[in-house]
Structures are given as structure tokens and as C-alpha cells.
mmCIF file of C-alpha atoms and ligand atoms in Angstrom:
data_model
loop_
_atom_site.group_PDB
_atom_site.id
_atom_site.type_symbol
_atom_site.label_atom_id
_atom_site.label_comp_id
_atom_site.label_asym_id
_atom_site.label_seq_id
_atom_site.Cartn_x
_atom_site.Cartn_y
_atom_site.Cartn_z
ATOM 1 C CA MET A 1133 109.172 119.096 116.401
ATOM 2 C CA PRO A 1134 108.649 115.117 117.063
ATOM 3 C CA HIS A 1135 105.505 113.760 116.161
ATOM 4 C CA ASN A 1136 103.298 112.145 119.646
ATOM 5 C CA VAL A 1137 101.889 109.289 118.042
ATOM 6 C CA THR A 1138 100.033 106.845 120.666
ATOM 7 C CA LEU A 1139 101.457 103.029 119.775
ATOM 8 C CA ILE A 1140 99.560 100.275 120.297
ATOM 9 C CA PRO A 1141 101.818 96.998 119.844
ATOM 10 C CA GLY A 1142 98.444 94.732 120.321
ATOM 11 C CA ASP A 1143 99.115 90.687 120.632
ATOM 12 C CA GLY A 1144 99.299 87.993 118.645
ATOM 13 C CA VAL A 1145 101.503 88.969 115.851
ATOM 14 C CA GLY A 1146 100.957 92.594 116.489
ATOM 15 C CA PRO A 1147 104.315 93.215 118.482
ATOM 16 C CA GLU A 1148 105.826 91.949 115.504
ATOM 17 C CA VAL A 1149 104.360 93.661 112.527
ATOM 18 C CA THR A 1150 104.338 97.074 114.934
ATOM 19 C CA GLU A 1151 108.029 96.736 115.481
ATOM 20 C CA ALA A 1152 108.996 96.479 112.101
ATOM 21 C CA THR A 1153 106.686 98.860 110.718
ATOM 22 C CA ARG A 1154 108.016 101.484 113.759
ATOM 23 C CA ARG A 1155 111.791 100.661 112.433
ATOM 24 C CA VAL A 1156 110.995 101.488 108.947
ATOM 25 C CA ILE A 1157 109.060 104.729 109.529
ATOM 26 C CA GLU A 1158 111.675 105.959 111.794
ATOM 27 C CA ALA A 1159 114.380 105.367 108.919
ATOM 28 C CA THR A 1160 112.531 107.713 107.016
ATOM 29 C CA GLY A 1161 114.047 110.456 109.056
ATOM 30 C CA ALA A 1162 110.729 111.014 110.561
ATOM 31 C CA ASP A 1163 110.743 112.407 113.986
ATOM 32 C CA PHE A 1164 108.438 110.474 116.180
ATOM 33 C CA ARG A 1165 107.717 110.597 120.287
ATOM 34 C CA TRP A 1166 105.991 106.959 120.532
ATOM 35 C CA ASP A 1167 103.393 106.637 123.672
ATOM 36 C CA VAL A 1168 103.181 102.820 124.050
ATOM 37 C CA VAL A 1169 100.302 101.327 126.043
ATOM 38 C CA THR A 1170 98.344 98.259 126.588
ATOM 39 C CA VAL A 1171 95.409 96.731 125.555
ATOM 40 C CA GLY A 1172 93.265 93.521 125.292
ATOM 41 C CA VAL A 1173 94.134 90.418 127.080
ATOM 42 C CA ALA A 1174 97.473 91.748 128.739
ATOM 43 C CA ALA A 1175 95.550 94.848 129.863
ATOM 44 C CA PHE A 1176 92.642 92.480 131.334
ATOM 45 C CA GLU A 1177 94.728 91.121 133.425
ATOM 46 C CA GLU A 1178 96.475 94.001 134.762
ATOM 47 C CA SER A 1179 93.661 96.296 135.385
ATOM 48 C CA GLY A 1180 90.573 94.514 134.990
ATOM 49 C CA THR A 1181 89.785 96.071 131.751
ATOM 50 C CA PRO A 1182 90.616 95.294 127.977
ATOM 51 C CA LEU A 1183 90.370 98.970 127.201
ATOM 52 C CA PRO A 1184 91.728 100.962 129.831
ATOM 53 C CA GLU A 1185 90.520 104.643 129.944
ATOM 54 C CA SER A 1186 94.199 105.817 129.917
ATOM 55 C CA VAL A 1187 94.744 104.535 126.395
ATOM 56 C CA VAL A 1188 91.743 106.416 124.787
ATOM 57 C CA GLU A 1189 93.138 109.454 126.852
ATOM 58 C CA SER A 1190 96.569 108.998 125.112
ATOM 59 C CA ILE A 1191 94.965 109.055 121.879
ATOM 60 C CA ARG A 1192 92.681 112.040 122.145
ATOM 61 C CA ARG A 1193 95.864 113.862 123.305
ATOM 62 C CA ASN A 1194 98.049 112.726 120.764
ATOM 63 C CA ARG A 1195 95.208 112.589 117.988
ATOM 64 C CA VAL A 1196 97.396 109.959 115.932
ATOM 65 C CA ALA A 1197 98.028 106.352 116.680
ATOM 66 C CA LEU A 1198 99.528 102.993 115.442
ATOM 67 C CA LYS A 1199 97.744 100.135 116.314
ATOM 68 C CA GLY A 1200 98.602 96.356 116.149
ATOM 69 C CA PRO A 1201 95.848 94.100 115.771
ATOM 70 C CA VAL A 1202 94.145 92.500 119.003
ATOM 71 C CA THR A 1203 92.671 89.359 119.873
ATOM 72 C CA THR A 1204 88.905 89.070 120.648
ATOM 73 C CA PRO A 1205 87.943 85.899 122.652
ATOM 74 C CA VAL A 1206 85.664 83.912 120.718
ATOM 75 C CA GLY A 1207 81.667 83.832 121.771
ATOM 76 C CA SER A 1208 82.638 84.632 125.561
ATOM 77 C CA GLY A 1209 85.397 86.727 127.255
ATOM 78 C CA PHE A 1210 85.267 90.526 126.810
ATOM 79 C CA ARG A 1211 83.901 91.875 123.919
ATOM 80 C CA SER A 1212 86.109 93.312 121.091
ATOM 81 C CA VAL A 1213 88.724 96.056 121.765
ATOM 82 C CA ASN A 1214 88.621 97.120 118.343
ATOM 83 C CA VAL A 1215 85.049 97.682 117.940
ATOM 84 C CA ALA A 1216 84.800 99.391 121.655
ATOM 85 C CA LEU A 1217 87.769 101.830 120.582
ATOM 86 C CA ARG A 1218 86.377 103.185 117.104
ATOM 87 C CA LYS A 1219 82.940 103.701 119.542
ATOM 88 C CA ALA A 1220 84.551 105.187 122.804
ATOM 89 C CA LEU A 1221 86.608 107.828 119.906
ATOM 90 C CA GLU A 1222 83.795 108.134 116.910
ATOM 91 C CA LEU A 1223 85.861 106.902 114.717
ATOM 92 C CA TYR A 1224 83.312 106.713 112.052
ATOM 93 C CA SER A 1225 85.373 105.995 108.851
ATOM 94 C CA CYS A 1226 87.464 103.028 108.319
ATOM 95 C CA LEU A 1227 89.015 103.665 104.981
ATOM 96 C CA ARG A 1228 91.167 100.620 103.356
ATOM 97 C CA PRO A 1229 92.776 101.061 99.735
ATOM 98 C CA CYS A 1230 93.221 98.301 98.258
ATOM 99 C CA LYS A 1231 95.807 98.575 95.163
ATOM 100 C CA VAL A 1232 97.960 95.952 93.504
ATOM 101 C CA TYR A 1233 101.702 96.558 93.638
ATOM 102 C CA ALA A 1234 103.895 95.007 90.713
ATOM 103 C CA GLY A 1235 105.141 91.664 91.864
ATOM 104 C CA ALA A 1236 102.461 90.511 94.007
ATOM 105 C CA PRO A 1237 100.864 87.261 93.945
ATOM 106 C CA VAL A 1238 97.282 88.310 92.179
ATOM 107 C CA ARG A 1239 94.835 87.594 89.241
ATOM 108 C CA PHE A 1240 94.365 90.826 88.254
ATOM 109 C CA GLU A 1241 97.231 93.693 87.607
ATOM 110 C CA ASP A 1242 94.672 96.982 87.781
ATOM 111 C CA VAL A 1243 92.986 96.800 90.963
ATOM 112 C CA ASP A 1244 93.420 100.030 92.467
ATOM 113 C CA ILE A 1245 89.514 100.001 95.478
ATOM 114 C CA VAL A 1246 89.371 102.261 98.279
ATOM 115 C CA VAL A 1247 86.607 100.781 100.637
ATOM 116 C CA VAL A 1248 85.100 103.291 102.673
ATOM 117 C CA ARG A 1249 83.533 101.371 105.947
ATOM 118 C CA GLU A 1250 81.153 103.044 108.824
ATOM 119 C CA ASN A 1251 82.827 102.178 111.684
ATOM 120 C CA ILE A 1252 80.381 102.915 114.515
ATOM 121 C CA GLU A 1253 76.876 101.106 113.677
ATOM 122 C CA ASP A 1254 74.914 98.338 111.881
ATOM 123 C CA LEU A 1255 74.870 94.754 112.909
ATOM 124 C CA TYR A 1256 78.200 94.959 113.948
ATOM 125 C CA SER A 1257 78.154 97.400 116.463
ATOM 126 C CA GLY A 1258 77.716 95.134 119.455
ATOM 127 C CA ILE A 1259 74.181 95.342 120.303
ATOM 128 C CA GLU A 1260 73.092 92.065 121.488
ATOM 129 C CA PHE A 1261 71.301 90.013 123.724
ATOM 130 C CA GLU A 1262 72.376 86.781 124.848
ATOM 131 C CA ARG A 1263 69.141 83.810 124.302
ATOM 132 C CA GLY A 1264 67.433 82.849 127.358
ATOM 133 C CA SER A 1265 68.112 86.729 128.702
ATOM 134 C CA THR A 1266 64.917 88.515 130.008
ATOM 135 C CA GLU A 1267 65.998 91.111 127.664
ATOM 136 C CA VAL A 1268 65.575 88.673 124.603
ATOM 137 C CA GLY A 1269 62.174 87.560 126.305
ATOM 138 C CA GLY A 1270 60.988 90.981 126.118
ATOM 139 C CA LEU A 1271 62.117 91.725 122.745
ATOM 140 C CA ILE A 1272 60.428 88.628 121.484
ATOM 141 C CA ASP A 1273 57.163 89.639 123.084
ATOM 142 C CA TYR A 1274 57.549 93.050 121.546
ATOM 143 C CA ILE A 1275 58.082 91.918 118.303
ATOM 144 C CA ALA A 1276 55.252 89.289 118.071
ATOM 145 C CA GLY A 1277 52.575 92.365 119.307
ATOM 146 C CA THR A 1278 53.679 94.685 116.737
ATOM 147 C CA THR A 1279 54.937 92.220 113.529
ATOM 148 C CA GLY A 1280 53.103 89.391 114.398
ATOM 149 C CA ASP A 1281 56.321 87.132 113.830
ATOM 150 C CA HIS A 1282 57.183 84.819 116.232
ATOM 151 C CA VAL A 1283 60.901 84.619 116.907
ATOM 152 C CA LEU A 1284 62.014 81.417 118.509
ATOM 153 C CA SER A 1285 62.633 81.494 122.373
ATOM 154 C CA ASP A 1286 65.626 80.090 121.870
ATOM 155 C CA SER A 1287 67.280 83.163 120.008
ATOM 156 C CA GLY A 1288 69.866 85.326 120.599
ATOM 157 C CA ILE A 1289 69.594 88.458 119.326
ATOM 158 C CA SER A 1290 71.867 90.948 117.526
ATOM 159 C CA ILE A 1291 70.504 94.523 116.468
ATOM 160 C CA LYS A 1292 70.750 96.127 113.410
ATOM 161 C CA ALA A 1293 70.726 100.077 113.387
ATOM 162 C CA ILE A 1294 71.409 102.376 110.680
ATOM 163 C CA SER A 1295 71.013 105.784 110.816
ATOM 164 C CA ASP A 1296 70.229 108.850 108.367
ATOM 165 C CA THR A 1297 73.093 110.925 110.868
ATOM 166 C CA ARG A 1298 75.884 108.372 110.249
ATOM 167 C CA SER A 1299 75.138 107.170 106.791
ATOM 168 C CA ARG A 1300 75.345 110.344 105.554
ATOM 169 C CA ARG A 1301 78.803 111.447 107.311
ATOM 170 C CA ILE A 1302 80.440 108.156 105.944
ATOM 171 C CA VAL A 1303 78.936 108.633 102.854
ATOM 172 C CA SER A 1304 79.496 112.450 102.584
ATOM 173 C CA PHE A 1305 83.384 111.529 103.561
ATOM 174 C CA ALA A 1306 83.548 108.867 101.041
ATOM 175 C CA PHE A 1307 82.834 111.264 98.280
ATOM 176 C CA ASP A 1308 85.265 113.932 99.537
ATOM 177 C CA TYR A 1309 87.944 111.056 99.935
ATOM 178 C CA ALA A 1310 86.964 110.676 96.051
ATOM 179 C CA ARG A 1311 87.049 114.723 95.209
ATOM 180 C CA ARG A 1312 89.965 115.028 97.277
ATOM 181 C CA HIS A 1313 92.004 111.925 95.488
ATOM 182 C CA ARG A 1314 90.467 112.904 91.913
ATOM 183 C CA ARG A 1315 88.629 109.224 91.877
ATOM 184 C CA LYS A 1316 86.023 109.026 89.629
ATOM 185 C CA LYS A 1317 83.197 107.103 91.155
ATOM 186 C CA VAL A 1318 81.690 105.669 94.359
ATOM 187 C CA THR A 1319 79.515 102.618 94.223
ATOM 188 C CA ALA A 1320 77.302 102.172 97.547
ATOM 189 C CA VAL A 1321 77.041 98.607 98.922
ATOM 190 C CA HIS A 1322 73.631 97.173 100.160
ATOM 191 C CA LYS A 1323 71.049 94.788 100.957
ATOM 192 C CA ALA A 1324 68.081 97.472 100.737
ATOM 193 C CA ASN A 1325 65.559 94.998 98.323
ATOM 194 C CA ILE A 1326 65.718 92.670 101.581
ATOM 195 C CA MET A 1327 66.425 95.465 104.574
ATOM 196 C CA LYS A 1328 64.224 98.191 103.116
ATOM 197 C CA PHE A 1329 64.196 100.276 106.521
ATOM 198 C CA SER A 1330 67.966 100.309 107.176
ATOM 199 C CA ASP A 1331 69.975 99.348 104.204
ATOM 200 C CA GLY A 1332 67.255 100.995 102.012
ATOM 201 C CA LEU A 1333 67.623 104.048 104.139
ATOM 202 C CA PHE A 1334 71.468 104.094 103.854
ATOM 203 C CA LEU A 1335 70.829 103.449 99.829
ATOM 204 C CA ALA A 1336 68.599 106.354 100.109
ATOM 205 C CA VAL A 1337 70.683 108.902 102.021
ATOM 206 C CA ALA A 1338 73.473 107.989 99.588
ATOM 207 C CA ARG A 1339 71.525 108.616 96.384
ATOM 208 C CA GLU A 1340 71.086 111.856 98.089
ATOM 209 C CA VAL A 1341 74.271 113.031 98.676
ATOM 210 C CA ALA A 1342 75.692 112.220 95.834
ATOM 211 C CA THR A 1343 73.411 114.905 94.388
ATOM 212 C CA ASP A 1344 75.951 117.373 95.742
ATOM 213 C CA TYR A 1345 78.908 115.803 93.979
ATOM 214 C CA PRO A 1346 78.014 116.044 89.999
ATOM 215 C CA GLU A 1347 81.187 115.392 88.932
ATOM 216 C CA ILE A 1348 81.781 111.685 90.606
ATOM 217 C CA GLU A 1349 79.856 109.170 89.160
ATOM 218 C CA PHE A 1350 77.684 107.388 91.826
ATOM 219 C CA GLU A 1351 76.106 103.684 91.293
ATOM 220 C CA ASP A 1352 74.878 100.824 93.990
ATOM 221 C CA ARG A 1353 75.136 97.455 94.119
ATOM 222 C CA ILE A 1354 73.428 94.880 96.518
ATOM 223 C CA VAL A 1355 76.041 93.050 98.499
ATOM 224 C CA ASP A 1356 75.909 89.666 96.970
ATOM 225 C CA ASN A 1357 76.059 90.714 93.322
ATOM 226 C CA MET A 1358 79.095 93.287 94.349
ATOM 227 C CA SER A 1359 80.844 90.548 95.726
ATOM 228 C CA MET A 1360 81.122 88.427 92.585
ATOM 229 C CA GLN A 1361 81.618 91.401 90.437
ATOM 230 C CA LEU A 1362 84.475 92.032 92.448
ATOM 231 C CA VAL A 1363 86.324 88.562 91.937
ATOM 232 C CA GLN A 1364 85.421 88.922 88.016
ATOM 233 C CA LYS A 1365 85.880 92.054 87.050
ATOM 234 C CA PRO A 1366 87.410 94.266 90.032
ATOM 235 C CA PHE A 1367 88.445 96.739 87.738
ATOM 236 C CA GLN A 1368 85.102 98.652 87.500
ATOM 237 C CA PHE A 1369 85.333 99.622 91.150
ATOM 238 C CA ASP A 1370 87.006 102.849 92.668
ATOM 239 C CA VAL A 1371 85.448 103.968 95.889
ATOM 240 C CA VAL A 1372 83.256 101.775 97.753
ATOM 241 C CA VAL A 1373 80.908 102.875 100.318
ATOM 242 C CA CYS A 1374 79.395 100.382 102.668
ATOM 243 C CA PRO A 1375 77.715 100.037 106.325
ATOM 244 C CA ASN A 1376 79.692 98.662 108.909
ATOM 245 C CA LEU A 1377 79.471 94.603 108.369
ATOM 246 C CA TYR A 1378 79.478 94.451 104.415
ATOM 247 C CA GLY A 1379 82.430 96.819 104.678
ATOM 248 C CA ASP A 1380 84.120 94.282 106.715
ATOM 249 C CA ILE A 1381 83.733 91.273 104.694
ATOM 250 C CA LEU A 1382 84.339 93.045 101.368
ATOM 251 C CA SER A 1383 87.484 95.059 102.594
ATOM 252 C CA ASP A 1384 88.965 91.018 102.984
ATOM 253 C CA LEU A 1385 87.652 90.070 99.775
ATOM 254 C CA CYS A 1386 89.470 93.127 98.113
ATOM 255 C CA ALA A 1387 92.774 92.275 100.505
ATOM 256 C CA GLY A 1388 92.459 88.883 98.805
ATOM 257 C CA LEU A 1389 92.001 90.653 95.349
ATOM 258 C CA VAL A 1390 95.677 92.521 95.785
ATOM 259 C CA GLY A 1391 97.765 89.943 97.630
ATOM 260 C CA GLY A 1392 96.695 88.577 100.358
ATOM 261 C CA LEU A 1393 95.525 90.273 104.345
ATOM 262 C CA GLY A 1394 99.640 90.686 104.538
ATOM 263 C CA LEU A 1395 99.337 93.949 101.881
ATOM 264 C CA ALA A 1396 96.249 95.864 102.864
ATOM 265 C CA PRO A 1397 96.055 98.616 105.185
ATOM 266 C CA GLY A 1398 93.703 100.786 107.013
ATOM 267 C CA ALA A 1399 92.736 103.773 108.983
ATOM 268 C CA ASN A 1400 90.002 104.476 111.312
ATOM 269 C CA LEU A 1401 88.949 108.164 111.468
ATOM 270 C CA SER A 1402 86.960 110.745 113.470
ATOM 271 C CA ASP A 1403 87.012 114.227 112.457
ATOM 272 C CA ASP A 1404 89.963 115.184 114.518
ATOM 273 C CA LEU A 1405 91.292 111.836 115.429
ATOM 274 C CA ALA A 1406 93.319 108.843 113.322
ATOM 275 C CA VAL A 1407 94.142 105.153 114.373
ATOM 276 C CA PHE A 1408 96.432 103.498 111.510
ATOM 277 C CA GLU A 1409 96.236 99.845 111.664
ATOM 278 C CA ALA A 1410 96.626 97.133 108.764
ATOM 279 C CA THR A 1411 93.229 95.112 107.677
ATOM 280 C CA HIS A 1412 94.434 91.757 109.469
ATOM 281 C CA GLY A 1413 93.677 90.541 112.811
ATOM 282 C CA SER A 1414 96.337 88.950 115.207
ATOM 283 C CA ALA A 1415 96.475 85.682 113.187
ATOM 284 C CA PRO A 1416 97.892 83.774 116.534
ATOM 285 C CA LYS A 1417 99.188 80.718 114.934
ATOM 286 C CA TYR A 1418 101.907 82.775 113.899
ATOM 287 C CA THR A 1419 102.601 84.306 116.838
ATOM 288 C CA GLY A 1420 106.586 84.804 117.804
ATOM 289 C CA MET A 1421 107.622 83.013 114.411
ATOM 290 C CA ASN A 1422 108.638 86.239 112.751
ATOM 291 C CA LYS A 1423 106.752 84.878 110.085
ATOM 292 C CA VAL A 1424 103.620 86.878 108.884
ATOM 293 C CA ASN A 1425 104.309 89.910 106.627
ATOM 294 C CA PRO A 1426 104.364 93.344 108.011
ATOM 295 C CA MET A 1427 104.204 95.230 104.693
ATOM 296 C CA ALA A 1428 100.051 95.733 106.094
ATOM 297 C CA MET A 1429 101.269 97.323 109.078
ATOM 298 C CA MET A 1430 104.091 99.290 106.839
ATOM 299 C CA LEU A 1431 101.391 100.818 104.355
ATOM 300 C CA SER A 1432 99.292 101.553 107.399
ATOM 301 C CA GLY A 1433 102.516 103.761 108.547
ATOM 302 C CA VAL A 1434 102.783 105.491 105.520
ATOM 303 C CA LEU A 1435 99.231 106.684 105.146
ATOM 304 C CA MET A 1436 100.042 107.546 108.444
ATOM 305 C CA LEU A 1437 102.875 109.478 107.302
ATOM 306 C CA ARG A 1438 100.257 111.273 105.032
ATOM 307 C CA HIS A 1439 97.890 112.011 107.423
ATOM 308 C CA LEU A 1440 101.186 114.000 109.610
ATOM 309 C CA GLY A 1441 101.950 116.061 106.151
ATOM 310 C CA GLU A 1442 105.256 113.532 106.006
ATOM 311 C CA GLU A 1443 104.362 113.413 102.349
ATOM 312 C CA GLU A 1444 108.060 113.047 100.952
ATOM 313 C CA ARG A 1445 109.000 110.466 103.424
ATOM 314 C CA ALA A 1446 105.398 108.120 102.780
ATOM 315 C CA ASP A 1447 106.320 108.239 99.206
ATOM 316 C CA ARG A 1448 110.049 107.201 99.901
ATOM 317 C CA LEU A 1449 108.213 104.824 102.439
ATOM 318 C CA GLU A 1450 105.451 103.234 99.814
ATOM 319 C CA GLY A 1451 108.290 103.184 96.841
ATOM 320 C CA ALA A 1452 110.698 101.096 99.204
ATOM 321 C CA ILE A 1453 107.915 98.624 99.945
ATOM 322 C CA ALA A 1454 107.111 98.889 95.968
ATOM 323 C CA ASP A 1455 110.538 97.812 95.352
ATOM 324 C CA VAL A 1456 110.840 94.849 97.879
ATOM 325 C CA ILE A 1457 107.369 93.413 96.845
ATOM 326 C CA ALA A 1458 108.977 93.407 92.708
ATOM 327 C CA GLU A 1459 112.218 92.019 93.442
ATOM 328 C CA GLY A 1460 110.255 89.518 95.229
ATOM 329 C CA GLU A 1461 113.124 88.024 96.958
ATOM 330 C CA ASN A 1462 113.130 89.589 100.564
ATOM 331 C CA VAL A 1463 108.886 88.722 101.105
ATOM 332 C CA THR A 1464 107.180 86.706 103.502
ATOM 333 C CA TYR A 1465 105.265 83.452 102.546
ATOM 334 C CA ASP A 1466 102.074 85.014 101.677
ATOM 335 C CA LEU A 1467 103.973 86.463 98.946
ATOM 336 C CA LYS A 1468 106.346 83.519 97.534
ATOM 337 C CA PRO A 1469 103.020 81.070 97.509
ATOM 338 C CA SER A 1470 105.526 78.843 94.912
ATOM 339 C CA ALA A 1471 108.537 78.654 97.084
ATOM 340 C CA PRO A 1472 107.282 79.327 100.740
ATOM 341 C CA GLU A 1473 110.614 77.596 102.212
ATOM 342 C CA THR A 1474 112.602 80.490 100.820
ATOM 343 C CA ALA A 1475 110.298 83.152 102.711
ATOM 344 C CA ALA A 1476 111.744 86.067 104.348
ATOM 345 C CA GLY A 1477 111.037 86.670 108.094
ATOM 346 C CA THR A 1478 109.116 89.659 109.462
ATOM 347 C CA SER A 1479 112.115 91.584 110.411
ATOM 348 C CA GLN A 1480 113.620 90.563 107.527
ATOM 349 C CA VAL A 1481 111.319 92.548 105.515
ATOM 350 C CA ALA A 1482 111.742 95.299 107.489
ATOM 351 C CA ASP A 1483 115.870 95.458 107.076
ATOM 352 C CA ALA A 1484 115.044 95.204 103.330
ATOM 353 C CA VAL A 1485 112.909 98.170 102.971
ATOM 354 C CA ILE A 1486 115.229 100.190 105.244
ATOM 355 C CA GLU A 1487 118.120 98.955 102.866
ATOM 356 C CA ARG A 1488 115.979 100.430 100.105
ATOM 357 C CA LEU A 1489 115.273 103.427 101.315
ATOM 358 C CA GLY A 1490 119.086 104.233 101.835
HETATM 359 P P1 NAD B 2989 93.558 87.123 110.812
HETATM 360 O O1 NAD B 2989 93.565 88.403 109.923
HETATM 361 O O2 NAD B 2989 94.227 87.034 112.305
HETATM 362 O O3 NAD B 2989 94.198 86.103 110.317
HETATM 363 C C1 NAD B 2989 93.769 85.255 108.944
HETATM 364 C C2 NAD B 2989 94.361 84.528 108.438
HETATM 365 O O4 NAD B 2989 95.515 85.131 107.338
HETATM 366 C C3 NAD B 2989 95.934 84.010 109.263
HETATM 367 O O5 NAD B 2989 95.829 82.768 109.458
HETATM 368 C C4 NAD B 2989 97.026 83.993 107.818
HETATM 369 O O6 NAD B 2989 96.868 82.764 107.487
HETATM 370 C C5 NAD B 2989 96.429 85.386 107.447
HETATM 371 N N1 NAD B 2989 97.457 86.457 107.446
HETATM 372 C C6 NAD B 2989 96.818 87.412 108.529
HETATM 373 N N2 NAD B 2989 97.713 88.483 108.396
HETATM 374 C C7 NAD B 2989 98.809 88.494 107.953
HETATM 375 C C8 NAD B 2989 99.925 88.854 107.798
HETATM 376 N N3 NAD B 2989 100.263 89.809 108.303
HETATM 377 N N4 NAD B 2989 101.390 88.124 107.092
HETATM 378 C C9 NAD B 2989 100.936 86.909 106.630
HETATM 379 N N5 NAD B 2989 99.318 86.357 106.167
HETATM 380 C C10 NAD B 2989 98.511 86.860 107.546
HETATM 381 O O7 NAD B 2989 92.112 86.651 111.330
HETATM 382 P P2 NAD B 2989 91.437 85.974 112.107
HETATM 383 O O8 NAD B 2989 92.207 84.573 112.590
HETATM 384 O O9 NAD B 2989 89.911 86.102 111.493
HETATM 385 O O10 NAD B 2989 91.466 86.490 113.798
HETATM 386 C C11 NAD B 2989 92.553 86.601 114.634
HETATM 387 C C12 NAD B 2989 91.896 87.691 115.687
HETATM 388 O O11 NAD B 2989 92.379 88.612 115.161
HETATM 389 C C13 NAD B 2989 90.474 87.418 116.645
HETATM 390 O O12 NAD B 2989 90.751 87.457 117.933
HETATM 391 C C14 NAD B 2989 90.322 88.398 116.031
HETATM 392 O O13 NAD B 2989 88.912 88.746 116.596
HETATM 393 C C15 NAD B 2989 91.507 89.524 115.680
HETATM 394 N N6 NAD B 2989 90.910 90.401 114.850
HETATM 395 C C16 NAD B 2989 91.709 91.930 115.224
HETATM 396 C C17 NAD B 2989 91.440 92.890 114.330
HETATM 397 C C18 NAD B 2989 92.015 93.745 114.746
HETATM 398 O O14 NAD B 2989 92.759 94.503 115.875
HETATM 399 N N7 NAD B 2989 91.761 95.251 114.047
HETATM 400 C C19 NAD B 2989 90.849 93.094 112.821
HETATM 401 C C20 NAD B 2989 90.639 91.348 112.574
HETATM 402 C C21 NAD B 2989 90.784 90.408 113.488
#
């Protein structure tokens, strides 16, 4: 029986890395029926919405999607398709493993961190009010009346809401993941010293949930200190659980620790749906150049194969990718910082991985 999977090529470099990934996944021998769908600018021009309902329905039906990056216009235009998709499907958990593969250009060899990011709420959830709007005026009046604080009238306002329910759900996910994968420690990241009612709630819930997992060590770190510790001593961290915004930023930091965005895979998960995508975005300046590293997307494909119960094929694909990195010959410019002129292109990396698969 083939696996039914929704395939979202995305835009920018998305179609190139997605095609390279589709090729290597199929080369493992796994059988797929791809439902290829369009989102973003192209969908907006076609149907007036960047995220057509048919795409959401396709993922609901297939339960699994492989997604390329999608460009979000900055400042104006439509809101992020990525955020909208996570909200529409309640993909509450973003899992971003950051592991060093031998041969990758890194400062520390022994990094193996899994960032678990809450994906729906927090400052990042897209609840915003534009400066000059009636809503902002009303909020400013409300804040002045209830707290005595005077927010300037030319402010824009973004809302940071953190709930007990969603904090509990993501921290439990992180501990369950740690238990399933025999990880030893969970670190909760926050700024509870300043944001007592939002991050403070997240931390209080994390401490409570931790008591259900006595065999797993628990600690917390304030996000600014965490950033410094990650850069200086990353090997002290194992599973890291964060509210949405810190998770977004720290997972890029952790991507930098393992060789860059070209090697950082990810998964967005609900209780029954899974959308696999690289941490990186659409890198628009490289569109159509056959230049960027498809391995982050391929490693997201490895996560997808595992999710589908294809453990042996996932191991073989991960092994083939690791071999290509270790050989250092057929890799893209980001993995050849000292000789970028000898770098392979996106599709050559796929050819090399397929060759290693045998
Ligand atoms: P980006 O991740 O697209 O690129 C930043 C830089 O990282 C690139 O210029 C490039 O130097 C490097 N890079 C990224 N992917 C790489 C790869 N596969 N191989 C080698 N190098 C790579 O981030 P950005 O420029 O901030 O965002 C571009 C667009 O992507 C924006 O519209 C943003 O909203 C969107 N975005 C989408 C997603 C998503 O679809 N999940 C995630 C992040 C950003």
C-alpha cells in the first residue's frame, strides 16, 4: 500500500529542495502517492487566498504532509501561510532535532539537541493591531484605565498570550519525547523574571509537569542566558522546550551549531497530523539557481519516514546523507566554506545520496 502524502513544494528554493527530497525518499524503495498542492503567492493569484481550504483538507485526509518553505511578504500583504497552517490544523508541536553529522563545518562535535517549540500561541501567533486603528485606541485606553501605563498613541500592538492548557500540552510532549527516545534532560526556556504572567505561567506548568517524569532531569533557563550557554557549551543540553518565539529563534541558533540551516530538519505535529519541513525559509535570492542545500529537507523526509513506520528506510536514507556529508565532495556551498567554488548543486546532492543508497 502506498503512503498518501500531501506534497507542498512551496516557493523560492522550495520546489528545488522538495524535488531533491522526493527523489531520495522514493529511491529508498518506499511507495508514495503524492497529492501535490499549491499555497502562498501562486495560490493567492489563482484563488484569492494563500492557503486554500482544499490544502488544509488534503492534509486532514492524508494525515501527513511534506512541505517546502513558503515566502511571507514582510510588513504588508497576506499573513504567514506557515502560521495559518499550524493554527488551522492545531499543529501544536514543532520538533527540531539539531545533531552534528561528521564532516559538517561546526565548532563543537558533540551537539545533539532537540528543540521542542510551542507552535500556536505566544507573541508569534499573529494576533496584532495596526497603529492608528480603532482597536489600538481601545486597547490603549483599556491599558491606561487598568494599569495606569501610557502606551504611545502611535504604537502597533502584538499580543502575547500563553495558556496553561497549551503550555502543559507542549511540555508534556517534550517529556514524552524524551522518555520515548531515552533522552536524559529537559530544559524549559523562558523570561519569567520579566513576563511573570505569561512566561511565568509557562515555567510554573513546566515545573509541575516535570514531577510526572522523575527519571528525566528537569531544569530551566532564562532565554538570554540560554542563548549564551548554547553558543559556549551546547553539549550540556538535550531536549529544550520553549514557547513559540524563543523556540523559533533558538532553533535557528541550534541550526547554526550543527552546520547551518541547510542541515536543520523539522516536523510540525498535532495528535494525529504531521507536516514535515526544514527549519529554513524560501531563501528567495537563491531561487532557481540549483544552489542551496537540500539536506535539511531530506532529513525532514527521514523524520517523515520514521513517522510512517519506515524505520529501516529512514536509517538507510539518514546513513546515505551522513556519508555524503562525511565524504565532503558532493555537498553544497554552505558545507564547503573554504572552497565554495567546488560546491555541488542541489540536484547533484540528490544524485550523490541516491548513489549511496545503492
Ligand atoms: P531563509 O531561511 O530563507 O534564508 C536565510 C539564509 O540562510 C539564506 O539567505 C541562506 O544564506 C541560508 N539558507 C537558508 N536555507 C538554506 C539552505 N537550504 N541551504 C543553504 N543555505 C540556506 O530566511 P529568510 O531570508 O529570513 O526568509 C525568507 C522567506 O522565507 C521569508 O519570506 C520568510 O517569511 C520565509 N520563511 C518561511 C519558512 C517556512 O516556510 N517554514 C520558515 C522561515 C522563513
